Each structure stands twice: as C-alpha cells, then as structure tokens.
CSV table of C-alpha atoms in Angstrom, one decimal:
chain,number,residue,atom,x,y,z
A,1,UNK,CA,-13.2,-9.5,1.8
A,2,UNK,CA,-10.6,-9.6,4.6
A,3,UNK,CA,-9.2,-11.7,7.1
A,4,UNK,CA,-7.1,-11.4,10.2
A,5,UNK,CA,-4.8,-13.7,10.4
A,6,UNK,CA,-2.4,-14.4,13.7
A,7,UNK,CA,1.5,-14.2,12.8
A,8,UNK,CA,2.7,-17.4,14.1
A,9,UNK,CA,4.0,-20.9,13.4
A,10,UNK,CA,0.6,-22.1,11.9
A,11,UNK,CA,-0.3,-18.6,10.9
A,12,UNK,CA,-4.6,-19.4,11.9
A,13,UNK,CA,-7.3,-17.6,10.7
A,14,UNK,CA,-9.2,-15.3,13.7
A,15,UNK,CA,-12.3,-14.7,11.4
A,16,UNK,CA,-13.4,-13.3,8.0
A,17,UNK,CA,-15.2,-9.8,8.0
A,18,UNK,CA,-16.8,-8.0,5.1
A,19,UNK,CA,-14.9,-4.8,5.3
A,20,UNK,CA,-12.7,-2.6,7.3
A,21,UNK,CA,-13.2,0.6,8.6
A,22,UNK,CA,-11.2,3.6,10.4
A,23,UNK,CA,-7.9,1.8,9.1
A,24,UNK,CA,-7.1,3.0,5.8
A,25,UNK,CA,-6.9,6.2,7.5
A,26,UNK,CA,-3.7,8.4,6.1
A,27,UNK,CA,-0.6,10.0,7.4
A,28,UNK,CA,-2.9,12.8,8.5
A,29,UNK,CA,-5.3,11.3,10.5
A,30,UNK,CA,-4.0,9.1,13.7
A,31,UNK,CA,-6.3,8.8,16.1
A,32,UNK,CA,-4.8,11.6,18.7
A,33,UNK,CA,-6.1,9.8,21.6
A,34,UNK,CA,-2.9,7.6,21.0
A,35,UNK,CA,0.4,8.6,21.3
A,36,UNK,CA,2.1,9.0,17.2
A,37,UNK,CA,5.7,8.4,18.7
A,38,UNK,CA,4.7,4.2,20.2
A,39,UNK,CA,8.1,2.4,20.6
A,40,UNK,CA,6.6,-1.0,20.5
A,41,UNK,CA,9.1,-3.8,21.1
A,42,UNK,CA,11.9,-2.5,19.7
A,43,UNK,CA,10.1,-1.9,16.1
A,44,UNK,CA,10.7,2.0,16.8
A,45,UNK,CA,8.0,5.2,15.8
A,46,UNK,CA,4.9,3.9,14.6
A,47,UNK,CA,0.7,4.4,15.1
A,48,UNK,CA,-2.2,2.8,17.3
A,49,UNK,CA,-5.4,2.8,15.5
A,50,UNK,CA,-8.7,1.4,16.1
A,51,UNK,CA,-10.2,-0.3,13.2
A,52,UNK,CA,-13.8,-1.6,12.8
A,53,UNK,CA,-14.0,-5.4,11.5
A,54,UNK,CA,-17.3,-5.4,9.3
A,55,UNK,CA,-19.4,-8.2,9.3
A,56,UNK,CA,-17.3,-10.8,11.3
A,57,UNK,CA,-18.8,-14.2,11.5
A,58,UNK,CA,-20.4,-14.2,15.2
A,59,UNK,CA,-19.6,-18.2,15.8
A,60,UNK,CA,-15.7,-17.7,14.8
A,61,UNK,CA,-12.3,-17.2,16.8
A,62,UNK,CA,-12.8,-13.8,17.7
A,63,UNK,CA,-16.3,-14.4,19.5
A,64,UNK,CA,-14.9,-16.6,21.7
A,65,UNK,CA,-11.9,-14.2,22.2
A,66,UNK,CA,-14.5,-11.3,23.2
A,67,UNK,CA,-16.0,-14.5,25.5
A,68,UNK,CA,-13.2,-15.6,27.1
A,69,UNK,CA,-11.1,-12.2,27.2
A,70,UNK,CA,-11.3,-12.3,31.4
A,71,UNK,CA,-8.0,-11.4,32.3
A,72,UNK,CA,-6.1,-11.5,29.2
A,73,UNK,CA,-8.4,-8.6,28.1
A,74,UNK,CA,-9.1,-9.6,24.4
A,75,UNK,CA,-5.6,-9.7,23.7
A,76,UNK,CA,-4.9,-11.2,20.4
A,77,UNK,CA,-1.0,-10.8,19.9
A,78,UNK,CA,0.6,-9.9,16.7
A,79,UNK,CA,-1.4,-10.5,13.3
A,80,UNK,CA,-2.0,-9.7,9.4
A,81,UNK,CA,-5.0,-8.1,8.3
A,82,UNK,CA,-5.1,-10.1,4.6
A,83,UNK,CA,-7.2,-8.5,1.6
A,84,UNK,CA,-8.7,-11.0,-0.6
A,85,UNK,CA,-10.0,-10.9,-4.2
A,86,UNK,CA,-13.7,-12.8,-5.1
A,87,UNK,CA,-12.2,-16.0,-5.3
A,88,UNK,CA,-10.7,-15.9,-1.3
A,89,UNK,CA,-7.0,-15.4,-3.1
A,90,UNK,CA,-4.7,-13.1,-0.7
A,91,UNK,CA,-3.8,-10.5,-2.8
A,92,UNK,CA,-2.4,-8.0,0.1
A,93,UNK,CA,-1.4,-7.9,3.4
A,94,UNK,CA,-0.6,-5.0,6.7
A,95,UNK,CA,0.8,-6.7,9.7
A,96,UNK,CA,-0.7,-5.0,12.6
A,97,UNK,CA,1.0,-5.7,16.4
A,98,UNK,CA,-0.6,-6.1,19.7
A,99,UNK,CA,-4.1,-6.4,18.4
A,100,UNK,CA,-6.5,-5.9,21.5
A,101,UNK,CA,-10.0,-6.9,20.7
A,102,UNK,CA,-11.9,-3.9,22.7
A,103,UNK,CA,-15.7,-3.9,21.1
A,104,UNK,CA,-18.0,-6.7,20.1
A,105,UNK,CA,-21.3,-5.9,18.8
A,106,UNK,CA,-23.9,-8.4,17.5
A,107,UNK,CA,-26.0,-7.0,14.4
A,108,UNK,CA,-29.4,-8.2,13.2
A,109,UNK,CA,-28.6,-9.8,10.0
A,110,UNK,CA,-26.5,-12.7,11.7
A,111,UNK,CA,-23.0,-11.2,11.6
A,112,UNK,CA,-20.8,-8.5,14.2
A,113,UNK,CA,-18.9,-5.8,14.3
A,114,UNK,CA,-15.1,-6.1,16.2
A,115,UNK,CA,-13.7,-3.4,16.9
A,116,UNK,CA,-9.6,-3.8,17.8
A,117,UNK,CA,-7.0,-1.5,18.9
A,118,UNK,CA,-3.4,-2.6,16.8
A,119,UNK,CA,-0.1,-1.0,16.3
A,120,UNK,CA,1.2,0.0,12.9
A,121,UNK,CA,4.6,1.0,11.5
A,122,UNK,CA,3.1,3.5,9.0
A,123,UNK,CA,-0.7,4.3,8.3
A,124,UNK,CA,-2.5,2.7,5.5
A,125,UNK,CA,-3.2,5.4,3.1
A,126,UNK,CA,-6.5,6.9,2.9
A,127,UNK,CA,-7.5,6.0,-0.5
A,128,UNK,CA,-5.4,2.0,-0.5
A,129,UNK,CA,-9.6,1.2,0.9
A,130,UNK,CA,-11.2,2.4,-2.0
A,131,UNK,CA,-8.5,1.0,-4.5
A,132,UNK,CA,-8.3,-2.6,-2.7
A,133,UNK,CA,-11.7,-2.9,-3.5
A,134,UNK,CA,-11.7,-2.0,-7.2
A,135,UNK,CA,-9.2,-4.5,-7.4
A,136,UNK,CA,-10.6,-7.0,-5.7
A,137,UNK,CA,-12.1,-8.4,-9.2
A,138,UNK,CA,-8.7,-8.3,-10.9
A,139,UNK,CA,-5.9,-5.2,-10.8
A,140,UNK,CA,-6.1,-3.1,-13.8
A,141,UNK,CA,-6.2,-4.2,-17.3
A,142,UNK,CA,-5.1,-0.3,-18.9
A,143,UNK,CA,-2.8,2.1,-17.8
A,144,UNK,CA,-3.8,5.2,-16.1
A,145,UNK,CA,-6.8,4.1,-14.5
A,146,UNK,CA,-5.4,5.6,-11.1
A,147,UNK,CA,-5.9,9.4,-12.7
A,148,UNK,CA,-9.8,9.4,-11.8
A,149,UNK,CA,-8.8,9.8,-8.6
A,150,UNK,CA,-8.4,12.5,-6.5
A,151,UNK,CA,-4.4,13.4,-5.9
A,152,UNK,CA,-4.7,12.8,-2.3
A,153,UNK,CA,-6.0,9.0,-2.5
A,154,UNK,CA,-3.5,8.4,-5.7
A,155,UNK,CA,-1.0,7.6,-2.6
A,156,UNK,CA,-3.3,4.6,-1.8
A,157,UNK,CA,-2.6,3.4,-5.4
A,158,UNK,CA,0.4,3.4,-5.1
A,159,UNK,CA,0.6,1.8,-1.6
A,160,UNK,CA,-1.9,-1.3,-3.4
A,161,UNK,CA,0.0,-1.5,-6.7
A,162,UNK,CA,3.3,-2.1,-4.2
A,163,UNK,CA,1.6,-4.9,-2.1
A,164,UNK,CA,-0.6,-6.5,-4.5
A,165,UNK,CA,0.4,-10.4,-5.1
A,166,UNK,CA,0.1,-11.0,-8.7
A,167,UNK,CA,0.3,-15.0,-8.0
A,168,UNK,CA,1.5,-16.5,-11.0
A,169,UNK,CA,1.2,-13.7,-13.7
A,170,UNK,CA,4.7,-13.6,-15.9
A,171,UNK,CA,6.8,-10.4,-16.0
A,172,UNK,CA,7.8,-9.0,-19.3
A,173,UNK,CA,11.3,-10.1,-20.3
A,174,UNK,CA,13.4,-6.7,-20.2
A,175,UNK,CA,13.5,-4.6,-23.4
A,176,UNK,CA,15.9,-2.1,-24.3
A,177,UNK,CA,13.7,0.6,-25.0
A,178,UNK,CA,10.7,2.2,-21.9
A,179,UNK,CA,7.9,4.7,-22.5
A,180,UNK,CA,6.8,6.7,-19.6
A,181,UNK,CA,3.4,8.6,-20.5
A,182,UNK,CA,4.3,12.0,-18.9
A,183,UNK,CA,0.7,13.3,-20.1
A,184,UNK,CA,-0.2,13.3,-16.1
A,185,UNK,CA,2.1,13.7,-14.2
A,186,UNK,CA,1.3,16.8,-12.4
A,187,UNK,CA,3.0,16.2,-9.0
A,188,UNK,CA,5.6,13.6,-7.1
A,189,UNK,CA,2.9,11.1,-6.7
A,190,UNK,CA,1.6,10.6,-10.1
A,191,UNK,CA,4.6,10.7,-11.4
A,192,UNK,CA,5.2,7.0,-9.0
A,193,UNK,CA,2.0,5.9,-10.1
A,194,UNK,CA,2.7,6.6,-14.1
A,195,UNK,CA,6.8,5.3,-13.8
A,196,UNK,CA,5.0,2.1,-12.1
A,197,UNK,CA,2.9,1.4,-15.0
A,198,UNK,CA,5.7,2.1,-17.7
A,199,UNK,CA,8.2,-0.2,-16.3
A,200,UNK,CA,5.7,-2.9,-14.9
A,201,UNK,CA,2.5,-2.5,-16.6
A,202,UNK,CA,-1.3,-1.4,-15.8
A,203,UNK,CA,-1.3,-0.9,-12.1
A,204,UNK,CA,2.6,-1.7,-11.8
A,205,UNK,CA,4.9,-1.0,-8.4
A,206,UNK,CA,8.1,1.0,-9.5
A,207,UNK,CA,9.0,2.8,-6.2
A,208,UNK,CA,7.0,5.6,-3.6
A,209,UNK,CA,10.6,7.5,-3.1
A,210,UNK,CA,13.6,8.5,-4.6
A,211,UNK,CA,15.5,5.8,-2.6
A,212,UNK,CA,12.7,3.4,-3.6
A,213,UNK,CA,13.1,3.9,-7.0
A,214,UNK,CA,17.2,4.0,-6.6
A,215,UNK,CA,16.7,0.1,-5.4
A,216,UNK,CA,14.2,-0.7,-8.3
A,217,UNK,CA,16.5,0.3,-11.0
A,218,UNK,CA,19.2,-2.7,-9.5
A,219,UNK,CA,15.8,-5.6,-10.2
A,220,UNK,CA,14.0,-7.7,-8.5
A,221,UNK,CA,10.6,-5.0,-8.5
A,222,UNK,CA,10.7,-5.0,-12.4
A,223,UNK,CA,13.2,-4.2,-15.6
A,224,UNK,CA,16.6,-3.3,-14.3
A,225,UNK,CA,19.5,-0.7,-15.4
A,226,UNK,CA,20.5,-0.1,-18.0
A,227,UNK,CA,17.9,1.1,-20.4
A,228,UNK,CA,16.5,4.1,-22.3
A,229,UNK,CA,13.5,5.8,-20.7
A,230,UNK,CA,11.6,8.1,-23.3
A,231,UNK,CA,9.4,10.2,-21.0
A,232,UNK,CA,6.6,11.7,-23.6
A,233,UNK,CA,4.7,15.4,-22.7
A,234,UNK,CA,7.8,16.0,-20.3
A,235,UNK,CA,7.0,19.4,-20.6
A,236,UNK,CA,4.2,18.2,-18.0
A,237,UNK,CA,6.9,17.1,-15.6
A,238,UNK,CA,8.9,20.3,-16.3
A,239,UNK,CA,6.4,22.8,-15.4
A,240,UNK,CA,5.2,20.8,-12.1
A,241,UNK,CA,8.4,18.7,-10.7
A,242,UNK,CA,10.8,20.9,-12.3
A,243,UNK,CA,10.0,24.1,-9.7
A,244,UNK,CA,9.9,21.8,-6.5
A,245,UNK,CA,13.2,22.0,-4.5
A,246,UNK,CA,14.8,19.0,-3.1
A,247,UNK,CA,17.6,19.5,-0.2
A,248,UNK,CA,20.5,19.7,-2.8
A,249,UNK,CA,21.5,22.8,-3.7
A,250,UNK,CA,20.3,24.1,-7.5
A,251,UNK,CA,18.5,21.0,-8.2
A,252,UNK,CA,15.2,20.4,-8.3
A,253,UNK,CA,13.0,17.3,-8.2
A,254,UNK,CA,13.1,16.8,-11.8
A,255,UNK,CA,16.4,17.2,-11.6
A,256,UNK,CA,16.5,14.4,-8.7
A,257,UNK,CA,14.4,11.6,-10.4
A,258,UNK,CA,16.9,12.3,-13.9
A,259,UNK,CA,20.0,11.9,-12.1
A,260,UNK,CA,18.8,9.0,-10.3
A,261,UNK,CA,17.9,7.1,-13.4
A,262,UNK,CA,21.2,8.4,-14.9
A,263,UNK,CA,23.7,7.2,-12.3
A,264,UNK,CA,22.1,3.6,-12.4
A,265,UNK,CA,22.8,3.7,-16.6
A,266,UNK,CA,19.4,4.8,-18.1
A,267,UNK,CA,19.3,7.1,-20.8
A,268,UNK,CA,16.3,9.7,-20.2
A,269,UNK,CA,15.2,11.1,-23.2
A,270,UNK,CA,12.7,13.9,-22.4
A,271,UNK,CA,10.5,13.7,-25.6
C-alpha cells in the first residue's frame, strides 16, 4: 500500500493507491523525454519521472484535483510518496517535487489510475519495488535473504534496508566483537548489503558508499568505532573486491573498505 502525502504544515493525505508503477525505475532508466540535468529550485541535478498511481480511490483528493485542475493544470506542489506495511504503518518514504497530476483514468472495479509527472533527487532503484513489498509484512527475520536476488535489484535492498522505519524495535547494545559473513560477497553491493546485516541485523542499513560507511562507523546508523570486525570466507572478498581499482594509486577496493574501517579504530581480521 502507498500514499501520497503533500509536504506541508498539516502534511494531508492526496489519496491511497494499491501500487506504484514506472517509479522504482533505476539509475539507468530515466524517462529521456525529460531532461536528466533539472535544476529545480535550487535543489541542483536530479530526474522527472512519470509514475502510475495504482488503484487510487476515485472519490479522494486527487479526483477533485484532476476536476478542478482548470488553470492550475493538476498541479499538486511538493509531496511524499509513503510506503506502508499491512497494518497502514509508514515504513518508508521518497519526497517527490512539483508533482503534476497529468492522467486520470477510471477502471471498472471502482478504483483509478493517476498518472503524475514529479521531480526526484536520485531514482528509486529498480528492485527497492519488489523488496518494499516483501517487506511490507515485516523486514527480514534471517540474514542474507537479499542473496536470491539478482545483483542488479540487490541495490534496491539496500536503498529499503536504509529507509525502512523500524518504529519502536531496540538496537543491540554495542559489543566488542562483529562477524561479517563474507560467504557472498561477490561485488561492492553485496558486500553493503552483508556489512548492513553484521552490524545492524537481518535486513540492517550500514552504508551504500565508502563515505556512507565512513559516517556510520562515528554512530547514530548502528555500533560505532572502535571494534573488531572478523570478516569470515574473506577469500570471497579477496578474489572479487580485491582486483577492482579505486582512484588511489596501488590500492584497491578491498583495500579501500579496510582502511576505512581501520582509520576509524576497527580491527579487521580477515578470517
């Protein structure tokens, strides 16, 4: 289930849909009839998508939007598109600018399909859709769940596990001692979606970048420095992180993530 909801004061609901389409769409696939360079109010580079509202109530806000549109021309201003779990509980949310309601259509089984034109900062990832969903019954209860899928939707994991509201679920106190299951970690991606899970639990957020990662290990997203990291099957990581170059000279990626967690005090043991 999803929302949109207006970002203002009040912050009102513009209507429940069912699902969402041609939004979780990936770096890869703006919609090239819009411009990928949009300076839009100051907020710098982002993307114009249209998504597809599924199942929108056809007696709600945005109905009498499409109604009234005249010369405003559907305009809807600023909003959030919310994700909710089975219960209605917002467990995510994209804020999505100068939402333009362009397409109404009425179905026969009593509901409608919006279809909006909104700006983005960064596209939602192709595979956060399919993920959003799963967890839309509860977020993981094991670890490595996210390895069944492909390694091009394991970004969309990674983009869920980092916006996911957890509501009143109690983090670990900090230990002393971390295990990160290096078993399948065959690229930069899984290795985010496997560190998440060893320092925050099944489905955990621990970072999407090297800087990201750099600002976890201070708290606030989970255990901070110092502590001792003991990354089993390294030799995993070795053979598929340890041949990709990063800019600095002699060093690769490996390298990168190690001295990372070293300058911030953690003791990497490659087991």
């Amino acid at each position: 289930m999803f929302s949109l909801r207006a970002d203002d004061e009040d912050g009102r609901n513009l209507g429940f849909f069912s699902d969402v389409q041609d939004f979780f769409v990936g770096h890869a696939d703006a919609l090239s009839e819009f411009s990928s360079e949009v300076d839009f109010d100051g907020e710098g580079d982002g993307f114009w998508v249209r998504p597809r509202l599924i199942g929108v109530e056809p007696s709600g806000v945005l109905r009498r939007a499409w109604q009234a549109r005249g010369d405003l021309g559907g305009e809807l201003g600023n909003a959030w598109i919310d994700v909710h779990d089975t219960t209605g509980r917002t467990i995510g949310s994209y804020f999505v600018g100068a939402v333009t309601l362009e397409h109404w259509e009425e179905g026969g089984d009593g509901t409608a399909v919006a279809t909006v034109a909104c700006w983005v900062g960064s596209l939602p990832e192709a595979g956060a859709g399919e993920v959003w969903r799963a967890w839309s019954s509860g977020p993981p209860a094991s670890v490595n769940e996210w390895v069944r899928l492909s390694a091009g939707r394991r970004k969309g994991w990674i983009e869920v596990a980092g916006k996911y509201r957890r509501g009143g679920e109690k983090v670990d106190p900090r230990r002393e001692r971390y295990t990160l299951d290096g078993a399948n970690i065959s690229d930069l991606t899984s290795f985010y979606c496997a560190i998440g899970e060893a320092m925050n639990g099944p489905g955990g957020h621990y970072g999407s970048n090297i800087a990201a990662l750099d600002d976890c290990l201070f708290g606030g997203f989970g255990p901070a420095a110092p502590f001792r990291l003991v990354w089993e099957n390294s030799e995993v990581a070795v053979g598929a992180l340890g041949s990709l170059p990063t800019y600095l000279p002699n060093a690769s990626v490996l390298d990168q993530i190690v001295s990372c967690f070293e300058r911030r005090g953690v003791t990497v043991e490659l087991a």
